[in-house]
mmCIF file of C-alpha atoms in Angstrom:
data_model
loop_
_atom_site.group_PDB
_atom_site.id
_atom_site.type_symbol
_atom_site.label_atom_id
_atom_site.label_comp_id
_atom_site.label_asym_id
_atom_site.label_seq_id
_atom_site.Cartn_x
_atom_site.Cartn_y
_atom_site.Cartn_z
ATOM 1 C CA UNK A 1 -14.275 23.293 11.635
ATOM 2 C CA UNK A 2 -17.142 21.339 9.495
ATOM 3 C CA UNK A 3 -18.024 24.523 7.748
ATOM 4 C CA UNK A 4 -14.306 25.001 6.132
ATOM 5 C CA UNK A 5 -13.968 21.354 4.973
ATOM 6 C CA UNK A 6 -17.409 21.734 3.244
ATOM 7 C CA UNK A 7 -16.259 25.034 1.595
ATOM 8 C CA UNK A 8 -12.447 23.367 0.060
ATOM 9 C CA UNK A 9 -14.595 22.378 -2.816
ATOM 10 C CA UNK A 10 -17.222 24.628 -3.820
ATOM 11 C CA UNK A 11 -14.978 26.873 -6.355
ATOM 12 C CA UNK A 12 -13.321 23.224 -8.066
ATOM 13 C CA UNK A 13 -15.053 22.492 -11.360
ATOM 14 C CA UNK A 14 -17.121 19.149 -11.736
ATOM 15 C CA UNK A 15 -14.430 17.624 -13.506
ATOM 16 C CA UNK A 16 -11.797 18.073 -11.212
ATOM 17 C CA UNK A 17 -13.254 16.496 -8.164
ATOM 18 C CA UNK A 18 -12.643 12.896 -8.171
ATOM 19 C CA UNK A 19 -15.909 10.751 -7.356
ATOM 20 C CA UNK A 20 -14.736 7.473 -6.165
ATOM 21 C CA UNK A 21 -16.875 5.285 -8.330
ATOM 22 C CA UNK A 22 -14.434 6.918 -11.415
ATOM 23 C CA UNK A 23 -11.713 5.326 -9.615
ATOM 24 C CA UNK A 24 -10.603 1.486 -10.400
ATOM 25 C CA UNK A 25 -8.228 0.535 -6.836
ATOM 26 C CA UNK A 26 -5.788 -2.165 -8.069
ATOM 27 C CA UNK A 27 -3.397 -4.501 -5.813
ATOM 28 C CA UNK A 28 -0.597 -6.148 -7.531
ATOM 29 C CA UNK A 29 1.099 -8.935 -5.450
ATOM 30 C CA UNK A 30 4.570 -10.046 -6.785
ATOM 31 C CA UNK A 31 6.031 -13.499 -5.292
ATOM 32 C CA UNK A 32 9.110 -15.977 -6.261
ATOM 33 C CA UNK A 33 7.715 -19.606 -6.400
ATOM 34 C CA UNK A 34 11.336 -20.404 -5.340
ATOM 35 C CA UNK A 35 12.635 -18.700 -2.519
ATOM 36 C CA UNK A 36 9.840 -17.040 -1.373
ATOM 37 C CA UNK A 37 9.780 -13.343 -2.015
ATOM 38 C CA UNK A 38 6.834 -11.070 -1.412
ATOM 39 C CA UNK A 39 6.038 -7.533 -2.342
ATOM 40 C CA UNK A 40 2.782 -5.843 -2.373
ATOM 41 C CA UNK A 41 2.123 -2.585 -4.599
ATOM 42 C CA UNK A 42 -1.075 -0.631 -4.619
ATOM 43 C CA UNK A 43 -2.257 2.029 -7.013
ATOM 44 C CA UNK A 44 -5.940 3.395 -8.208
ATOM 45 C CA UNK A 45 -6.452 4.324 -12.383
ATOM 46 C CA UNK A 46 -9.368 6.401 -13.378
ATOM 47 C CA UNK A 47 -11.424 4.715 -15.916
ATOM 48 C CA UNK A 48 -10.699 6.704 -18.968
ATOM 49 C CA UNK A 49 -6.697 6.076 -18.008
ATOM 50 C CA UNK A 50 -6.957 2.048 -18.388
ATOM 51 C CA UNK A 51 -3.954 2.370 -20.766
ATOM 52 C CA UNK A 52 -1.778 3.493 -18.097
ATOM 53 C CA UNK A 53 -2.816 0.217 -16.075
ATOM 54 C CA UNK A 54 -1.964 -1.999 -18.805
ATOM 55 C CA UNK A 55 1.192 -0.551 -19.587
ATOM 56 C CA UNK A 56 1.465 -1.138 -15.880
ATOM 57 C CA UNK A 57 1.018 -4.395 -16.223
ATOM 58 C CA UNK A 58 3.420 -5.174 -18.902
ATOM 59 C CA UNK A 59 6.511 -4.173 -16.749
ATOM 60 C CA UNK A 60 5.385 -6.436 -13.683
ATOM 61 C CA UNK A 61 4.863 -9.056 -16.378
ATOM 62 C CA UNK A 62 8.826 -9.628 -16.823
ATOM 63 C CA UNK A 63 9.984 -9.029 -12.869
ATOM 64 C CA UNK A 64 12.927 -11.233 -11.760
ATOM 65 C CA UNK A 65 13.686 -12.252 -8.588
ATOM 66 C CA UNK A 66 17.083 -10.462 -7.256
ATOM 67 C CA UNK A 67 18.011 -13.271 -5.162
ATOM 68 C CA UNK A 68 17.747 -16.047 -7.452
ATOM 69 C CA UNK A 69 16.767 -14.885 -10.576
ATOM 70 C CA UNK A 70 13.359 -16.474 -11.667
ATOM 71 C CA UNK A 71 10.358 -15.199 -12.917
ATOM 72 C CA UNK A 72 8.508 -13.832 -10.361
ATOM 73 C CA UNK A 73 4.305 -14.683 -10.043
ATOM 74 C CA UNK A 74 2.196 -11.887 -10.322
ATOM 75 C CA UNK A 75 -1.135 -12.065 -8.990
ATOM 76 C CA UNK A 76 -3.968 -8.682 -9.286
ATOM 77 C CA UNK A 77 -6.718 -7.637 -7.278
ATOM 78 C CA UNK A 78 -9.593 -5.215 -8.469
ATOM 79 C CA UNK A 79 -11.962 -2.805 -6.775
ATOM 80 C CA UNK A 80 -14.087 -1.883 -9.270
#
């Protein structure tokens, strides 16, 4: 059983496997300062694909709050 998990990645190319210090992890928490809405969304960006993150970034930057409409706080945490 050991020997066919070592063996999955032996034909991949170097660039293809993904080393975990390549990876930044990323938790976005979204809250309404007014009624009290919560939502948590996680997601991990390689480090050469930062643009992605920002553009990311840009649409949680204008969330609304579907209950009573106001801006909703945005708050990040990084695993670097």
């Amino acid at each position: 059983m050991e020997i066919d998990n070592f063996h999955v990645n032996v034909g991949k190319a170097k660039s293809e496997l993904r080393p975990e210090k390549d990876l930044i992890h990323v938790r976005a928490i979204i809250n309404c300062p007014k009624c009290g809405y919560k939502k948590t969304f996680k997601n991990r960006f390689r480090r050469k694909d930062m643009e992605l993150m920002k553009t990311s970034l840009l649409v949680f930057d204008w969330l609304t709050c579907d209950k009573c409409g106001e801006l909703l706080n945005l708050e990040l945490e990084f695993k670097i």
